[in-house]
Structure formats: C-alpha cells, structure tokens
Short mmCIF file of C-alpha atoms in Angstrom, two decimals:
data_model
loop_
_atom_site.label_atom_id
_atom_site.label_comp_id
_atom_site.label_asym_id
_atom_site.label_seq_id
_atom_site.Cartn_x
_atom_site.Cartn_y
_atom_site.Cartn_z
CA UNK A 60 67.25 82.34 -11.67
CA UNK A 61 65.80 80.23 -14.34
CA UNK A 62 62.62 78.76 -14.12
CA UNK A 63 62.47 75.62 -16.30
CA UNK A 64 58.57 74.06 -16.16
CA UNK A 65 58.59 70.62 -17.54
CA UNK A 66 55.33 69.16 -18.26
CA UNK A 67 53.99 65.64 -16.30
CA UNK A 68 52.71 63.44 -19.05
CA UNK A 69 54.86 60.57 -19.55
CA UNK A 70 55.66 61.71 -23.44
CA UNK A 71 57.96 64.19 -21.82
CA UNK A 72 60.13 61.68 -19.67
CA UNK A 73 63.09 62.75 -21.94
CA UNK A 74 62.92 66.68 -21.67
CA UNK A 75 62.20 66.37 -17.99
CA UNK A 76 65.48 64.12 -17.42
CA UNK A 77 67.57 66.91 -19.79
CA UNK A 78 66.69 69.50 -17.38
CA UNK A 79 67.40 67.68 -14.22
CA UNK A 80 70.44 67.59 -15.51
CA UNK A 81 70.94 71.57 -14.32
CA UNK A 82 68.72 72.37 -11.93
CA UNK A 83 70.01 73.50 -8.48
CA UNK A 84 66.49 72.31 -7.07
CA UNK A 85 63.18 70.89 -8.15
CA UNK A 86 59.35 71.44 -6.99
CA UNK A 87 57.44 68.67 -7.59
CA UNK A 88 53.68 68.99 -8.03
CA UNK A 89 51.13 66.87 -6.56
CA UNK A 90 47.78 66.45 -7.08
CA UNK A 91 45.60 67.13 -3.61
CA UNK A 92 42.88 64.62 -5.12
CA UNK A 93 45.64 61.85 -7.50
CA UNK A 94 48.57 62.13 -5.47
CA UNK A 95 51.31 59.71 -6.40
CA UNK A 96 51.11 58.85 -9.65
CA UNK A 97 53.28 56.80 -11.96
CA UNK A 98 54.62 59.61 -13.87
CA UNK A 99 55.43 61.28 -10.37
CA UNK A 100 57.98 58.31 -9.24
CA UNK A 101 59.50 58.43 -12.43
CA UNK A 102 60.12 62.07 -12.07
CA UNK A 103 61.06 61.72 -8.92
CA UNK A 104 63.35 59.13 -9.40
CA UNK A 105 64.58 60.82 -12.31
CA UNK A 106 65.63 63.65 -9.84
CA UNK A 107 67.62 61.17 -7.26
CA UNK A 108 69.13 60.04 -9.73
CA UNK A 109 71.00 63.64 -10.70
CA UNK A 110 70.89 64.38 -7.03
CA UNK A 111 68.45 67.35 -7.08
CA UNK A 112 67.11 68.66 -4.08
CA UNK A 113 63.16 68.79 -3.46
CA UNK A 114 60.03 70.64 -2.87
CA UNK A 115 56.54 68.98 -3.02
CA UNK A 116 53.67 71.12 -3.39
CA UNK A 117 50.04 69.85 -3.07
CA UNK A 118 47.76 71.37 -5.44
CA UNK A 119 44.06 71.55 -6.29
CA UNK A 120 43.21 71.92 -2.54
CA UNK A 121 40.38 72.98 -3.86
CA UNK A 122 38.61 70.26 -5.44
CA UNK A 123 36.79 67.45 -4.66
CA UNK A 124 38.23 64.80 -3.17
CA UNK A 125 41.20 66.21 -2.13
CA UNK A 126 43.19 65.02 0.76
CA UNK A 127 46.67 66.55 1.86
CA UNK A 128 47.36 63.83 4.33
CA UNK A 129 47.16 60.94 1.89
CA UNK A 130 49.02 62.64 -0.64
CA UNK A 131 51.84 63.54 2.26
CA UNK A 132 51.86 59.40 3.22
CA UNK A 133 52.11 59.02 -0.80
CA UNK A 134 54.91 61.14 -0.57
CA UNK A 135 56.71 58.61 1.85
CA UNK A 136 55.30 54.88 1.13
CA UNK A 137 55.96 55.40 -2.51
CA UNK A 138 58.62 57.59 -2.79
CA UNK A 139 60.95 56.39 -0.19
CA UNK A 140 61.37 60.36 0.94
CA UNK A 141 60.78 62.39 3.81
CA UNK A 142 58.66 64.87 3.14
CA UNK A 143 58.15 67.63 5.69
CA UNK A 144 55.29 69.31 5.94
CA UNK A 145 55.37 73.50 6.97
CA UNK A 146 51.80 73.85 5.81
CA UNK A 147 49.19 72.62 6.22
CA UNK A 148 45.29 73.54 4.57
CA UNK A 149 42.95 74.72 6.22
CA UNK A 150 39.45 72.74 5.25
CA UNK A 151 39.70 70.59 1.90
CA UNK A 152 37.67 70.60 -1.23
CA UNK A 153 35.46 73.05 -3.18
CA UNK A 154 33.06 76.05 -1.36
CA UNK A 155 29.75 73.60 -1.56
CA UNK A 156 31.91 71.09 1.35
CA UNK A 157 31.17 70.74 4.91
CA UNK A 158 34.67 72.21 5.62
CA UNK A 159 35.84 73.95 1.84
CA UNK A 160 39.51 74.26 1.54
CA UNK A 161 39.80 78.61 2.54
CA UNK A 162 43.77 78.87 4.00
CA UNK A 163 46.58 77.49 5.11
CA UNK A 164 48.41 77.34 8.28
CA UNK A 165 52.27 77.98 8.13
CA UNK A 166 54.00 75.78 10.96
CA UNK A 167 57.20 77.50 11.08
CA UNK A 168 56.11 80.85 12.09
CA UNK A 169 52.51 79.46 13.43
CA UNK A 170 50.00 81.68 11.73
CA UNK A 171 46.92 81.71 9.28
CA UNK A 172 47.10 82.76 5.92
CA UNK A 173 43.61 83.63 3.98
CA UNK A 174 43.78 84.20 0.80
CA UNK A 175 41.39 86.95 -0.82
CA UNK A 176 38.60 85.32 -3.41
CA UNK A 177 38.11 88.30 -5.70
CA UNK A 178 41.17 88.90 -6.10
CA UNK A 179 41.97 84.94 -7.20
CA UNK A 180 44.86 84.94 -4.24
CA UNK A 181 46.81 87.70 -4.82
CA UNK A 182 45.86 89.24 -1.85
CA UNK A 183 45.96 87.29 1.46
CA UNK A 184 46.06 87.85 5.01
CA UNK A 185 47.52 86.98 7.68
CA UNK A 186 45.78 85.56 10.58
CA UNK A 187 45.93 83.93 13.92
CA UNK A 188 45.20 80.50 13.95
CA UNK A 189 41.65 79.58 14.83
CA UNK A 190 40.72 77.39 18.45
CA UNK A 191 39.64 74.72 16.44
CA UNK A 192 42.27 74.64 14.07
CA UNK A 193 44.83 74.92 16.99
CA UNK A 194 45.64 71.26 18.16
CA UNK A 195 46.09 70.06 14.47
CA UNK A 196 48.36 72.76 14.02
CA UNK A 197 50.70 71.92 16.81
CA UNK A 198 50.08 68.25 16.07
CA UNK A 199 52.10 68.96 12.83
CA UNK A 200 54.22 71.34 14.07
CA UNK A 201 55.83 69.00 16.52
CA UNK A 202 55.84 66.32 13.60
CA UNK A 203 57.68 69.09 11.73
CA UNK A 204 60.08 69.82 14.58
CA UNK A 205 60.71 65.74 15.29
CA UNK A 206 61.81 65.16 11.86
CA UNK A 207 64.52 68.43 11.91
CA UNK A 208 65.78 67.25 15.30
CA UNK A 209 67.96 64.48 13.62
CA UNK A 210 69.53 67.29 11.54
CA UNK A 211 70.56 69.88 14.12
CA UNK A 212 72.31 69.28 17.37
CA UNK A 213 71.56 72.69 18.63
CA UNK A 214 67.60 71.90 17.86
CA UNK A 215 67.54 68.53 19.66
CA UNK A 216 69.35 70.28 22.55
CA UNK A 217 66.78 73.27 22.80
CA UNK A 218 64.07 70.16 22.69
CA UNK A 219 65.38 68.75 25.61
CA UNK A 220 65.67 72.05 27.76
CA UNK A 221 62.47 72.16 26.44
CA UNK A 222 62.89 75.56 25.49
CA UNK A 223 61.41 77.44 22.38
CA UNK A 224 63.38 76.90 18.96
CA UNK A 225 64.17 79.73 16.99
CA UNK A 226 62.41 80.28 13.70
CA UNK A 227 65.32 81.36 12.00
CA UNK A 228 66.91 77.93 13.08
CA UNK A 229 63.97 76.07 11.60
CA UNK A 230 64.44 78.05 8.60
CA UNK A 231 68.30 77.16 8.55
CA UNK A 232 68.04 73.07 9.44
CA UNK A 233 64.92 72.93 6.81
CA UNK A 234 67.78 74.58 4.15
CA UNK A 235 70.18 72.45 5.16
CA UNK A 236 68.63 68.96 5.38
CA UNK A 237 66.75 70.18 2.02
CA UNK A 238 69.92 70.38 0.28
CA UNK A 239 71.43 67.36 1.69
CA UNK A 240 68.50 65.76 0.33
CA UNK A 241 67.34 64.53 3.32
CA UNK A 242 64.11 65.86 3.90
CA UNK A 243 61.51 67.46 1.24
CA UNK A 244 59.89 70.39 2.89
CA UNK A 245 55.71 70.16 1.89
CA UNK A 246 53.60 73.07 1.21
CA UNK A 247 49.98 72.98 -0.08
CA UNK A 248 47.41 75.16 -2.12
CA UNK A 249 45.50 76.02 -5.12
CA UNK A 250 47.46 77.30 -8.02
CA UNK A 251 44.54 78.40 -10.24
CA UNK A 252 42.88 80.32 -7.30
#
C-alpha cells in the first residue's frame, strides 16, 4: 500500500493530477467548518476524470462553526456525487458549545464510538448509542440503506420483506458501488485530536 498525501492549495494542482494518475482510490478531505471549496472541485474533478474511486472525510469536527450536514449537501449540489454517509458526529464544535463535537455514531454496525481526550484519540470506546441520539441515528441509517438499495437486488428484496439486512452485505454493496464510482461513502472526525 502506498500512501501518497497531496497537499490542497491550488499551487499543487499539477502534483495532485500526477498522482491520480495511480491511485487505486482517493480520500478526499473536507473541512467540517469550509466545506466545498474551489480547490476541492478541482480535485475532485481531477479524480473523475482518471476514474478514481472516493472517500470523503469531514474534518475539524471540532471547531467552531462546523457543520457535517452542510458539508454532506456540499458534497452533492457541488460535486454532482453521492456521498453516503456511515457516520455521523456526535455534537459539533469545540468543548465551550452547547453540544461540543465528543463521538461519532457508525451506521453500519449502529454503535457509539468515544474517543479518549488524554490520550488525543488513540484510545476510544465503544458505546451504545444514546436515547437522544437514537432517532437521528436511524434517520441516517435508513438514508444510508435507501441510497445502497439501487445497488443490490438482494438488499432491496430484504427491504421489502422488511427483514433485517446483513452488515456484511452493507459492507459488500458500499465496496461495490464505491468502486463503481457510484456512491462516496462519508465518514467524519477530528484528525488533530
């Protein structure tokens, strides 16, 4: 596996394109308080262009200002994509907020992951999700499952029985449509902490 981290700024437009050139897969990063910017849809159209499949990751879900559901409509207003989110934060902004940014929520296998301060995220946990977290969490869960449905027969058919889908199915048809680059699975956090 090689890693190849390109930098944003718009001087580096040319060494970003080279290495598109090779990569099996990108993950592009977001801002949780810009979001879209110009330099983004350049990169990201730099990307369609070689036909390389993508990841989006919101960062700085920590700071002020952020918001993870703007940047997600971002994602598909400007973009033209389809970005899938699997995550989703739990509060936004820094530890002064009404609601600080202090987890996420992972919608494929439905649980809570905290992530230890002193130890800058290296250590998390994993936790059930909270009662008042709960409805949002199933909220984008099933706008998760919706957009998979279109990729998997055996998904759409389980929806109708109304049965429970497989995470390992998830897992597969979020591969799958990823690589077919036709849906960009979403995850979201702070990088520094």
């Amino acid at each position: 596996i090689n890693l190849l981290d390109t930098p944003g700024h718009v001087d580096f437009t040319a060494e970003v394109e080279r290495c598109l050139r090779v990569l099996d897969g990108a993950v592009v990063v977001f801002s949780a308080r810009e979001g879209v910017e110009a330099q983004s849809e350049t990169v990201w159209r730099q990307a369609e262009k070689y036909g390389v499949p993508r990841f989006a990751f919101i960062n700085k879900m920590d700071r002020e200002g952020a918001n993870f559901e703007k940047v997600v409509e971002d994602i598909e207003s400007r973009l033209g994509a389809t970005p899938v989110p699997i995550q989703i934060p739990v509060g936004q902004g820094p530890s002064h907020v009404d609601d600080p940014f202090r987890g996420i929520i992972d919608l494929v296998e439905m649980k809570m992951l905290v992530f230890d301060t002193e130890s800058e995220g290296k250590k998390f946990e994993e936790q059930p999700i909270p009662e008042d977290q709960l409805e949002l969490a199933e909220a984008w869960r099933a706008d998760m499952l919706e957009k998979l449905y279109g990729l998997s027969d055996e998904m759409m058919e389980l929806a109708f029985a109304e049965e429970e889908i497989p995470t390992q199915l998830i897992r597969d048809t979020l591969r799958e449509g990823t690589l077919m680059r036709q849906v960009q699975p979403v995850v979201c956090g702070s990088a520094l902490h």
